[in-house]
Amino acid sequence: TTATPLRVIDTSESWEWWGRCWGYVLAGAGLTENDRLFVPFSFGPFIGFWAAVEGAKGIKALMIPGGGRDSLQRLHLMKELGATAMCCTPTYALRLAEVARDSGFDLCEIPLKTLIHAGEPGANIPATKARIESVWNTKCYDHAGASEVGAHSFECEIQPNGTHAIESEFIVEVLNPETLEPVPAGEQGELVITNLGRIGYPVIRYRSGDLVRLNPESCECGRTFVRFEGGVLGRSDDMVVVRGINVFPSAVENLVRQCEAVEEFRITVSTEREMAHLTIDLEISKNADEETSRHTVDQAIQNELSLRPEIKVVPSGTLPRFEMKAKRFHVEK
Amino acid sequence: TTATPLRVIDTSESWEWWGRCWGYVLAGAGLTENDRLFVPFSFGPFIGFWAAVEGAKGIKALMIPGGGRDSLQRLHLMKELGATAMCCTPTYALRLAEVARDSGFDLCEIPLKTLIHAGEPGANIPATKARIESVWNTKCYDHAGASEVGAHSFECEIQPNGTHAIESEFIVEVLNPETLEPVPAGEQGELVITNLGRIGYPVIRYRSGDLVRLNPESCECGRTFVRFEGGVLGRSDDMVVVRGINVFPSAVENLVRQCEAVEEFRITVSTEREMAHLTIDLEISKNADEETSRHTVDQAIQNELSLRPEIKVVPSGTLPRFEMKAKRFHVEK
């Protein structure tokens, strides 16, 4: 999101449609009426995971709302009520795991087998996805959507390195953001969306700002819906040019998360003497070695992005934690 | 509620039924598709006002969820989004008004015209209802229900000093709690309920513990549903015997609230030398006179209940504030 939040009002028909789209998301991740879906969310006016509630109703899974309590209370509630699935941001899944560890709560006591993510990239960033799956001992699914268009894509149980677009509810096009001409399958472009069932707020050929790469190959899951290879790859407005190199936050996150010891991080792009400068603050695990961690991240970024960031290890607990969308990437103008 | 909370799971059919019942509640208070209903609630696993969300969908009113923010943020949100109605406990309506006053927020800036209460008595306690209507400059409606049976009664726009039972969805009986024989219309007894549409959790002749008095007279609103005169009058398990006198918390609340200066209060029933003893702590307005306030409450309670309570004026802000069900009545065993 680049500007002030958009205010959208859904009619009851549109709201049913949201639920239908989320039915695809939940069923895609293998949820059935036997599942108990925990939604740890504050249920305010931000649409966020509200539609997951409707989706759960549609597929007749039990929905357990987790509003109005702190992270540790949520963990206890999930254990007590036997949650088998959870919808949250990737950031919050990691945050909950951190709270569990710090308070001696054993995550294995929750019969969770499925995590469904949204709200920010992460479930499609290989190192972040691996981290989440390892701390929770679950499968972790990606999903993408936006308040202004709806929930448009989801990962199926085959997980073919990408998400399916819900082509029964959306027309998707991938265009060159400069020329607005369609790009060939396999090439990266901007996702342009038309939603088909949102009576109260239709959008026609809406420029999402999301960068995707189409893969029209059939999927073993049997769905004929086209796939976004690797999910949403980034946002056209997220890109920062550092010393002539195009840098996407998700690419940096993937490299940082590859270092096992990293618990939290912050990336800052500042300008010094008219040159862009990349700083990375790291919080690392208690027993990890500072020098090794710094070196690992430094090497990964130099190798992959040809950039030499300034890397600092900061004391544990100094970086902000997030319950919803994280803000780990800062550009100082 | 007298014991640990009851855990009830609703099926999707039962949940639709909840929404249908809440449609009666909202329509009874005159809400239409032109209204904007604000629900300032934490949306956790407690069913509370969740069903109000479903009801709003049913009558096509706009629902604005107010989870995950503090009271002042909620006031600003209501103003910004033009809330015309709100569902909350009577206690929280008064709490919001207090927060508004303390932070210089003008309640008139919210186009609110209707308050619908539930979760505790208050909207049927004359002095509390008058207090809420005066600070908010709105009409204030009562409603009653319980997790284990559903939302069973509501006030219509005529406000005939009582609530209508939703007889299309419930069979209501009023029985003598000792003999379990029906009591004549006009006489107080225990409400015994059978719900007709909650497939997933039917209850048959459920003893609610709520005390009501039936009024079968027709209502000017045109509804033929029977009325509970004065709403739910109290709970059979709420009653405390103090020096041979039956004391109901709602009766004491009504007397305390009659004193304009009272901002918050706490009632304690303790036992001293085997005699029950009533203590009332009062927080009063800044410019009010302590002695006068204490005297007013003392006289009201002596006159109406023939009891001599011990009344203390405590410093402002020392008594607890509540966002959901209040706990102002304490019985020390």
XYZ file of C-alpha atoms in Angstrom:
666
model
C 0.000 0.000 0.000
C 1.459 3.307 -1.024
C -1.083 5.904 0.137
C -3.846 6.407 2.717
C -6.027 3.323 3.178
C -8.853 2.850 0.730
C -12.364 2.751 2.182
C -14.530 0.102 0.549
C -18.090 -0.813 1.528
C -19.286 -4.278 0.566
C -22.956 -5.072 0.011
C -24.328 -8.325 1.366
C -24.006 -9.925 -2.095
C -20.399 -8.792 -2.327
C -19.748 -10.117 1.103
C -21.080 -13.548 0.136
C -18.770 -13.385 -2.831
C -15.777 -12.724 -0.530
C -16.778 -15.825 1.403
C -16.948 -17.820 -1.824
C -13.436 -16.718 -2.807
C -12.099 -17.624 0.626
C -13.778 -21.010 0.265
C -11.308 -21.619 -2.597
C -8.418 -20.491 -0.407
C -9.326 -22.767 2.502
C -10.305 -25.767 0.379
C -7.112 -25.266 -1.639
C -5.111 -25.793 1.552
C -7.050 -29.003 2.148
C -9.373 -27.737 4.870
C -12.633 -29.585 5.334
C -15.570 -29.523 7.711
C -13.399 -31.485 10.149
C -11.029 -28.576 10.628
C -10.972 -25.945 13.333
C -9.697 -22.693 11.936
C -8.237 -20.201 14.383
C -8.264 -16.549 13.277
C -5.995 -14.497 15.583
C -7.034 -11.090 14.408
C -8.363 -7.918 15.969
C -11.526 -7.805 13.832
C -11.496 -4.071 13.286
C -12.560 -2.203 10.137
C -9.523 -3.439 8.177
C -10.910 -6.261 6.033
C -7.911 -8.532 6.647
C -9.049 -11.945 7.708
C -12.734 -11.116 8.112
C -13.424 -12.914 4.845
C -11.688 -16.037 6.186
C -14.562 -16.208 8.683
C -17.066 -16.252 5.814
C -14.978 -18.792 3.942
C -14.911 -21.131 6.934
C -18.690 -20.928 7.139
C -18.896 -21.829 3.463
C -16.797 -24.988 3.753
C -18.415 -25.754 7.148
C -15.139 -25.729 9.061
C -15.375 -24.550 12.655
C -14.139 -20.972 13.006
C -12.555 -19.900 16.283
C -12.208 -16.121 16.572
C -9.148 -14.927 18.465
C -9.860 -11.216 18.814
C -9.267 -9.195 21.956
C -6.461 -11.157 23.571
C -2.683 -11.215 23.604
C -0.421 -13.713 21.872
C 0.045 -16.048 24.827
C -3.694 -16.149 25.522
C -4.214 -17.011 21.876
C -1.788 -19.921 22.094
C -3.624 -21.310 25.107
C -6.971 -20.905 23.358
C -5.705 -22.773 20.290
C -4.472 -25.605 22.464
C -7.651 -25.756 24.526
C -9.954 -25.733 21.501
C -7.762 -27.978 19.350
C -7.124 -25.629 16.430
C -6.015 -27.561 13.325
C -5.478 -24.540 11.067
C -4.700 -20.842 11.417
C -4.968 -17.829 9.106
C -2.557 -14.985 9.823
C 0.296 -12.973 8.358
C 3.638 -14.813 8.055
C 5.005 -12.241 10.488
C 2.436 -13.103 13.116
C 3.041 -16.841 12.775
C 6.714 -16.180 13.586
C 5.756 -13.785 16.366
C 3.494 -16.382 18.015
C 6.283 -18.940 17.842
C 8.641 -16.458 19.504
C 6.124 -15.783 22.292
C 5.682 -19.542 22.770
C 9.419 -20.081 23.089
C 9.888 -17.152 25.495
C 7.086 -18.319 27.762
C 7.843 -22.034 27.685
C 4.710 -22.908 25.736
C 5.122 -26.064 23.664
C 3.685 -25.522 20.162
C 3.333 -29.302 19.732
C 0.437 -29.177 22.151
C -1.627 -27.495 19.437
C -2.822 -30.039 16.825
C -2.142 -27.516 14.067
C -1.396 -28.908 10.627
C -2.084 -26.001 8.289
C -1.103 -22.334 8.206
C -2.681 -20.070 5.612
C -1.012 -16.740 5.112
C -1.979 -13.435 3.607
C -1.516 -9.725 4.068
C 2.141 -9.627 3.074
C 4.632 -11.778 1.218
C 6.376 -14.447 3.250
C 4.592 -17.695 2.577
C 6.044 -17.465 -0.924
C 9.538 -16.396 0.184
C 11.332 -19.754 0.390
C 13.461 -19.051 3.468
C 10.574 -17.484 5.400
C 8.205 -20.299 4.469
C 10.797 -22.882 5.557
C 11.294 -21.054 8.845
C 7.557 -20.989 9.585
C 7.052 -24.645 8.657
C 9.957 -25.682 10.838
C 8.973 -23.792 14.011
C 5.307 -24.805 13.732
C 5.808 -28.260 12.241
C 2.970 -27.603 9.759
C 2.409 -27.013 6.076
C 2.281 -23.364 5.168
C 0.143 -21.988 2.319
C 0.284 -18.706 0.448
C -2.688 -16.679 -0.669
C -2.966 -13.236 -2.233
C -5.623 -10.601 -2.546
C -6.298 -6.953 -1.856
C -9.126 -4.940 -0.320
C -9.806 -3.212 -3.625
C -10.173 -6.393 -5.709
C -10.802 -9.364 -3.445
C -8.970 -12.585 -2.570
C -7.769 -13.687 -5.993
C -5.283 -16.510 -5.653
C -4.381 -19.432 -3.440
C -2.010 -22.333 -3.128
C -3.267 -25.897 -3.584
C -2.062 -28.941 -1.647
C 0.340 -29.918 -4.449
C 2.211 -26.627 -3.864
C 3.644 -26.375 -7.383
C 5.754 -23.345 -6.421
C 2.968 -20.891 -7.083
C -0.619 -19.899 -6.499
C -3.714 -20.546 -8.596
C -5.780 -17.551 -9.694
C -9.498 -18.022 -8.988
C -10.445 -17.757 -12.655
C -14.108 -18.504 -11.934
C -14.314 -15.186 -10.082
C -11.630 -13.036 -11.723
C -10.230 -12.255 -15.148
C -6.486 -11.963 -14.775
C -4.116 -10.331 -17.214
C -0.378 -9.829 -16.926
C 0.796 -6.674 -18.650
C 4.029 -4.838 -19.176
C 3.668 -1.934 -16.718
C 5.249 0.503 -19.205
C 3.539 -0.411 -22.481
C 0.425 -2.056 -20.969
C 0.813 -4.819 -23.541
C 0.354 -8.451 -22.437
C 3.614 -10.192 -21.585
C 4.227 -13.780 -22.698
C 3.652 -16.607 -20.226
C 6.691 -17.042 -17.995
C 7.664 -13.388 -18.144
C 7.198 -11.028 -15.222
C 4.567 -8.299 -15.510
C 1.931 -6.399 -13.575
C -1.200 -8.274 -12.558
C -4.308 -6.523 -13.896
C -7.589 -7.789 -12.478
C -11.297 -7.742 -13.215
C -13.496 -9.158 -10.455
C -16.698 -10.850 -11.594
C -18.920 -11.159 -8.559
C -18.339 -8.170 -6.330
C -21.574 -6.379 -7.123
C -20.997 -3.595 -4.614
C -17.473 -2.741 -5.724
C -16.632 -4.051 -9.155
C -13.212 -3.250 -10.594
C -12.478 -3.575 -14.293
C -8.921 -4.081 -15.464
C -7.560 -2.834 -12.155
C -3.803 -2.342 -12.030
C -2.896 -4.212 -8.859
C 0.732 -3.105 -8.681
C 1.584 -6.765 -7.969
C 4.284 -8.374 -10.066
C 3.581 -11.929 -11.234
C 4.727 -14.492 -13.789
C 2.076 -16.694 -15.438
C 2.450 -20.435 -15.674
C -0.306 -21.987 -17.812
C 0.879 -25.584 -17.313
C -1.669 -27.954 -15.838
C -1.364 -28.736 -12.144
C -1.407 -32.187 -10.615
C -4.144 -31.042 -8.265
C -6.534 -31.172 -11.199
C -7.443 -27.482 -11.134
C -7.311 -25.787 -14.512
C -6.880 -22.321 -12.976
C -3.758 -20.576 -14.260
C -0.842 -20.234 -11.809
C 1.303 -17.361 -10.642
C 4.780 -18.887 -10.550
C 6.229 -18.188 -7.093
C 3.084 -16.303 -6.071
C 3.143 -12.514 -6.030
C 6.795 -11.710 -6.646
C 6.754 -8.156 -5.348
C 5.076 -4.859 -5.946
C 6.054 -2.495 -8.713
C 6.085 0.346 -6.185
C 8.182 -1.584 -3.666
C 11.284 -1.619 -5.787
C 14.177 0.530 -4.669
C 17.197 1.245 -6.822
C 20.400 0.926 -4.797
C 23.562 1.808 -6.733
C 21.897 0.893 -9.989
C 20.575 -2.413 -8.723
C 16.833 -3.121 -8.521
C 16.160 -4.267 -4.970
C 12.866 -5.837 -3.898
C 12.119 -6.201 -0.164
C 11.012 -9.813 -0.628
C 14.341 -10.730 -2.251
C 16.270 -9.219 0.648
C 14.001 -10.940 3.173
C 14.652 -14.293 1.547
C 18.398 -13.807 1.847
C 18.292 -12.571 5.434
C 16.021 -15.406 6.573
C 18.422 -17.981 5.132
C 20.618 -17.284 8.130
C 19.075 -19.549 10.780
C 20.185 -17.361 13.660
C 18.206 -14.300 12.537
C 15.151 -13.748 14.724
C 14.068 -10.304 13.571
C 15.478 -7.746 11.178
C 15.094 -4.258 9.763
C 16.305 -2.981 6.424
C 16.926 0.696 5.852
C 17.721 2.362 2.537
C 19.216 5.774 3.182
C 20.905 8.290 0.957
C 24.437 9.433 1.822
C 26.159 11.939 -0.453
C 23.481 11.149 -3.071
C 24.315 7.462 -2.983
C 21.748 4.915 -1.788
C 22.985 2.941 1.165
C 21.625 -0.360 2.520
C 21.690 -0.992 6.276
C 20.475 -4.210 7.870
C 19.861 -4.534 11.595
C 19.712 -8.088 12.887
C 18.487 -9.622 16.096
C 20.007 -13.079 16.478
C 19.370 -16.098 18.717
C 20.901 -16.145 22.167
C 23.617 -18.687 21.462
C 24.461 -17.585 17.937
C 27.757 -15.997 17.073
C 27.485 -12.343 16.019
C 30.343 -12.412 13.566
C 29.184 -15.601 11.858
C 25.608 -14.336 11.513
C 26.719 -11.003 10.114
C 29.052 -12.741 7.695
C 26.362 -15.188 6.487
C 23.884 -12.416 5.669
C 26.592 -10.235 4.151
C 27.803 -12.999 1.837
C 24.284 -13.933 0.717
C 23.482 -10.347 -0.200
C 26.794 -9.745 -1.932
C 26.457 -12.977 -3.905
C 22.856 -12.610 -4.917
C 22.367 -8.862 -5.221
C 25.922 -7.631 -5.741
C 25.444 -5.136 -2.949
C 27.574 -4.483 0.118
C 25.155 -3.724 2.943
C 26.140 -2.395 6.335
C 25.083 -5.079 8.817
C 24.645 -4.472 12.540
C 23.704 -6.976 15.218
C 21.402 -5.235 17.696
C 20.436 -6.426 21.191
C 17.559 -8.890 21.478
C 14.137 -7.236 21.696
C 15.145 -3.839 20.270
C 13.482 -4.226 16.857
C 9.724 -3.789 16.599
C 7.433 -6.826 16.552
C 4.293 -6.906 14.408
C 0.878 -8.495 14.813
C -0.408 -7.618 11.349
C 1.473 -6.434 8.292
C 5.123 -5.982 9.131
C 7.154 -2.898 8.281
C 10.687 -4.173 8.074
C 11.777 -2.246 4.997
C 12.321 1.480 5.378
C 13.301 3.926 2.683
C 14.603 7.258 3.978
C 13.973 10.004 1.475
C -23.635 -16.706 34.946
C -22.908 -18.774 38.031
C -20.250 -21.271 36.974
C -17.483 -21.745 34.388
C -18.429 -20.527 30.902
C -20.395 -22.930 28.750
C -18.761 -23.991 25.474
C -21.261 -24.103 22.622
C -20.475 -24.846 18.975
C -22.962 -23.595 16.410
C -23.390 -25.257 13.036
C -23.793 -23.061 9.973
C -27.589 -23.553 10.087
C -27.636 -22.543 13.744
C -25.533 -19.550 12.968
C -27.975 -18.398 10.294
C -30.669 -18.791 12.893
C -28.752 -16.521 15.301
C -28.641 -13.930 12.542
C -32.381 -14.282 11.985
C -33.062 -13.695 15.694
C -30.811 -10.641 15.707
C -32.683 -9.368 12.665
C -35.722 -9.108 14.977
C -33.637 -7.256 17.567
C -32.266 -4.706 15.095
C -35.514 -4.236 13.161
C -37.356 -3.914 16.482
C -35.205 -0.887 17.292
C -36.130 0.592 13.928
C -32.885 -0.139 12.094
C -33.056 -0.339 8.313
C -30.652 -0.722 5.423
C -29.913 2.998 5.809
C -28.276 2.483 9.186
C -24.631 2.075 10.031
C -24.246 -0.180 13.020
C -21.069 0.117 15.048
C -20.079 -2.952 17.074
C -17.335 -1.994 19.575
C -16.409 -5.462 20.648
C -13.278 -7.557 20.836
C -14.627 -10.389 18.648
C -13.114 -13.200 20.657
C -14.647 -16.614 21.287
C -17.321 -15.188 23.606
C -20.438 -15.059 21.414
C -21.494 -11.617 22.680
C -22.250 -9.337 19.806
C -21.021 -11.637 17.037
C -24.621 -12.415 16.175
C -25.348 -8.692 15.799
C -22.971 -8.818 12.820
C -25.089 -11.548 11.244
C -28.281 -9.664 12.054
C -26.995 -6.509 10.364
C -26.240 -8.532 7.254
C -29.780 -9.878 7.319
C -31.455 -6.463 7.444
C -28.806 -5.094 5.049
C -27.586 -2.413 7.452
C -23.912 -1.518 7.166
C -21.896 -3.140 9.944
C -18.765 -1.391 11.194
C -16.578 -3.652 13.335
C -14.758 -1.907 16.165
C -12.429 -4.643 17.393
C -8.793 -4.144 18.326
C -8.780 -0.501 19.375
C -9.264 1.538 22.518
C -12.328 3.561 23.467
C -11.126 6.900 22.124
C -10.120 5.351 18.783
C -13.567 3.831 18.607
C -15.238 7.207 19.141
C -13.187 8.720 16.318
C -14.036 5.805 14.047
C -17.756 6.189 14.742
C -17.569 9.875 13.920
C -15.524 9.356 10.788
C -17.775 6.599 9.437
C -21.035 8.206 10.558
C -22.337 5.458 12.846
C -26.095 5.781 13.402
C -26.473 2.860 15.800
C -24.341 0.920 18.245
C -24.664 -2.455 19.996
C -22.866 -2.776 23.323
C -23.385 -3.413 27.025
C -25.021 -0.550 28.978
C -21.800 -0.361 30.970
C -19.723 0.207 27.863
C -22.047 2.921 26.550
C -21.452 4.805 29.808
C -17.739 4.066 29.678
C -17.441 5.485 26.147
C -19.284 8.625 27.251
C -16.875 9.003 30.160
C -13.860 8.626 27.853
C -15.390 11.202 25.484
C -15.843 13.703 28.311
C -12.355 13.161 29.723
C -10.699 13.634 26.340
C -12.837 16.537 25.125
C -14.524 14.501 22.409
C -17.996 15.829 21.560
C -20.472 12.936 21.289
C -22.791 15.121 19.177
C -20.323 14.743 16.325
C -21.469 11.136 15.957
C -24.855 10.927 14.166
C -25.925 8.170 16.539
C -29.644 7.774 17.124
C -29.998 4.231 18.456
C -28.269 2.206 21.138
C -29.064 -1.484 21.468
C -27.938 -3.152 24.639
C -27.350 -6.677 25.780
C -25.068 -8.744 27.953
C -26.304 -7.400 31.270
C -29.313 -5.558 32.651
C -29.214 -1.779 32.390
C -31.258 -0.830 29.361
C -34.272 -1.996 31.401
C -33.191 -0.338 34.653
C -35.003 3.016 34.456
C -32.302 5.206 36.006
C -29.501 3.586 33.981
C -31.484 3.805 30.758
C -32.237 7.489 31.417
C -28.567 8.152 32.122
C -27.453 6.516 28.864
C -30.106 8.293 26.773
C -29.169 11.617 28.273
C -25.377 11.428 27.788
C -25.701 10.043 24.250
C -28.846 11.913 23.206
C -30.235 8.719 21.635
C -32.937 6.166 22.161
C -31.777 3.133 24.073
C -33.184 -0.365 23.505
C -33.063 -3.471 25.627
C -32.572 -7.006 24.366
C -32.046 -10.294 26.156
C -30.606 -13.666 25.314
C -28.029 -16.162 26.457
C -25.315 -18.257 24.799
C -27.094 -21.460 25.717
C -30.480 -20.542 24.205
C -30.062 -17.669 21.743
C -31.252 -14.058 21.495
C -34.845 -14.418 22.605
C -36.360 -10.996 23.211
C -36.140 -7.402 22.077
C -37.673 -4.006 22.550
C -39.804 -2.463 19.786
C -39.910 1.225 18.890
C -43.075 1.752 20.960
C -41.068 0.775 24.076
C -44.083 -0.431 26.072
C -41.947 -0.919 29.213
C -40.867 -4.373 28.225
C -39.419 -6.654 25.604
C -41.140 -8.895 23.060
C -40.232 -12.582 23.030
C -39.427 -13.864 19.520
C -42.248 -16.399 19.551
C -41.594 -17.434 15.955
C -38.250 -18.878 17.105
C -38.854 -19.781 20.756
C -41.506 -21.315 22.984
C -41.503 -19.352 26.216
C -42.997 -20.459 29.497
C -42.966 -18.709 32.861
C -42.895 -21.126 35.775
C -42.777 -20.967 39.515
C -39.138 -21.907 40.214
C -40.125 -23.992 43.247
C -43.157 -25.923 41.960
C -42.365 -25.663 38.218
C -46.058 -24.872 37.669
C -46.953 -22.063 35.216
C -47.551 -18.724 36.926
C -50.466 -16.497 35.832
C -49.773 -13.603 33.448
C -48.522 -10.591 35.376
C -46.840 -12.664 38.057
C -43.080 -13.064 38.300
C -41.568 -16.433 37.524
C -38.623 -18.154 35.886
C -38.355 -17.997 32.107
C -38.199 -21.508 30.631
C -37.255 -21.641 26.955
C -37.378 -23.974 23.998
C -35.526 -22.768 20.901
C -36.971 -23.865 17.580
C -34.280 -23.278 14.970
C -30.921 -23.922 16.548
C -30.244 -27.242 14.861
C -26.753 -27.577 16.283
C -27.668 -26.872 19.905
C -31.361 -27.268 20.601
C -32.586 -26.754 24.160
C -35.956 -28.014 25.308
C -37.661 -26.401 28.285
C -34.377 -24.865 29.420
C -34.462 -23.168 32.816
C -32.902 -19.811 32.039
C -32.616 -18.566 35.616
C -34.051 -15.248 34.357
C -36.998 -13.794 36.212
C -39.753 -12.306 34.046
C -43.394 -11.267 34.215
C -45.596 -11.965 31.167
C -47.819 -9.309 29.646
C -50.075 -10.796 26.952
C -51.708 -7.438 26.039
C -51.389 -6.415 22.416
C -48.718 -3.847 21.575
C -49.248 -0.721 19.501
C -46.308 -1.763 17.334
C -48.558 -4.415 15.806
C -46.469 -7.388 16.900
C -48.429 -10.178 18.520
C -45.386 -11.557 20.336
C -45.926 -11.762 24.087
C -44.058 -9.239 26.246
C -41.818 -9.492 29.281
C -42.974 -6.572 31.420
C -39.869 -4.539 32.353
C -37.627 -6.975 30.441
C -35.620 -9.533 32.385
C -36.164 -8.458 35.989
C -33.203 -10.267 37.493
C -31.779 -13.725 37.872
C -32.971 -16.220 40.412
C -29.347 -16.883 41.365
C -28.513 -13.161 41.681
C -30.649 -12.588 44.712
C -28.924 -11.972 48.002
C -30.717 -11.966 51.333
C -29.542 -9.062 53.478
C -31.084 -8.968 56.949
C -34.133 -10.871 55.726
C -34.629 -8.654 52.723
C -34.401 -10.025 49.169
C -31.933 -7.793 47.325
C -31.459 -7.896 43.543
C -28.427 -6.167 42.024
C -30.597 -4.478 39.376
C -32.821 -2.912 42.035
C -29.812 -1.494 43.872
C -28.322 -0.231 40.588
C -31.533 1.599 39.763
C -31.463 3.383 43.135
C -27.767 4.268 42.959
C -28.036 5.602 39.395
C -30.878 7.907 40.421
C -28.249 10.091 42.018
C -27.031 12.185 39.082
C -23.584 12.710 40.562
C -22.697 8.992 40.645
C -20.194 8.092 37.928
C -19.236 4.591 38.968
C -20.069 2.362 41.887
C -19.383 -0.958 43.579
C -21.664 -2.875 45.888
C -20.296 -5.386 48.371
C -22.301 -7.758 50.490
C -20.154 -9.024 53.330
C -20.903 -10.994 56.444
C -20.002 -9.491 59.825
C -20.800 -11.442 62.979
C -23.097 -13.622 60.843
C -25.085 -10.601 59.678
C -25.084 -9.599 56.005
C -23.775 -6.105 55.509
C -24.198 -3.862 52.435
C -21.377 -1.513 51.456
C -21.582 0.885 48.502
C -18.529 2.660 47.110
C -19.305 5.685 44.961
C -17.253 7.708 42.523
C -18.927 11.068 42.005
C -18.580 13.943 39.515
C -15.858 16.504 40.103
C -18.105 19.321 41.265
C -20.602 17.229 43.194
C -20.887 17.444 46.976
C -19.819 14.247 48.759
C -22.239 14.551 51.627
C -25.238 15.278 49.392
C -24.425 12.372 47.056
C -23.985 9.956 49.914
C -27.224 11.145 51.519
C -29.212 10.822 48.264
C -28.147 7.218 47.708
C -28.577 6.358 51.378
C -32.143 7.733 51.476
C -33.168 5.982 48.242
C -31.948 2.629 49.531
C -33.473 3.074 52.970
C -36.815 4.129 51.470
C -37.061 1.470 48.802
C -35.257 -1.492 50.314
C -35.466 -0.749 54.052
C -31.749 -1.321 54.332
C -29.062 0.891 55.865
C -26.002 0.507 53.639
C -22.570 1.811 54.486
C -21.764 4.357 51.773
C -18.257 5.594 50.990
C -17.211 8.171 48.427
C -13.939 7.009 46.873
C -11.503 9.072 44.791
C -12.221 9.403 41.072
C -10.771 6.587 38.964
C -10.309 4.081 41.793
C -13.197 1.761 40.882
C -12.748 -0.652 37.976
C -14.127 0.231 34.538
C -15.592 -2.441 32.263
C -15.680 -2.955 28.507
C -17.980 -5.970 28.525
C -20.141 -7.331 31.301
C -19.649 -5.304 34.446
C -18.975 -6.793 37.868
C -20.235 -4.162 40.256
C -21.944 -6.475 42.723
C -19.740 -8.568 44.964
C -20.860 -11.089 47.531
C -18.180 -12.067 50.054
C -18.779 -15.547 51.364
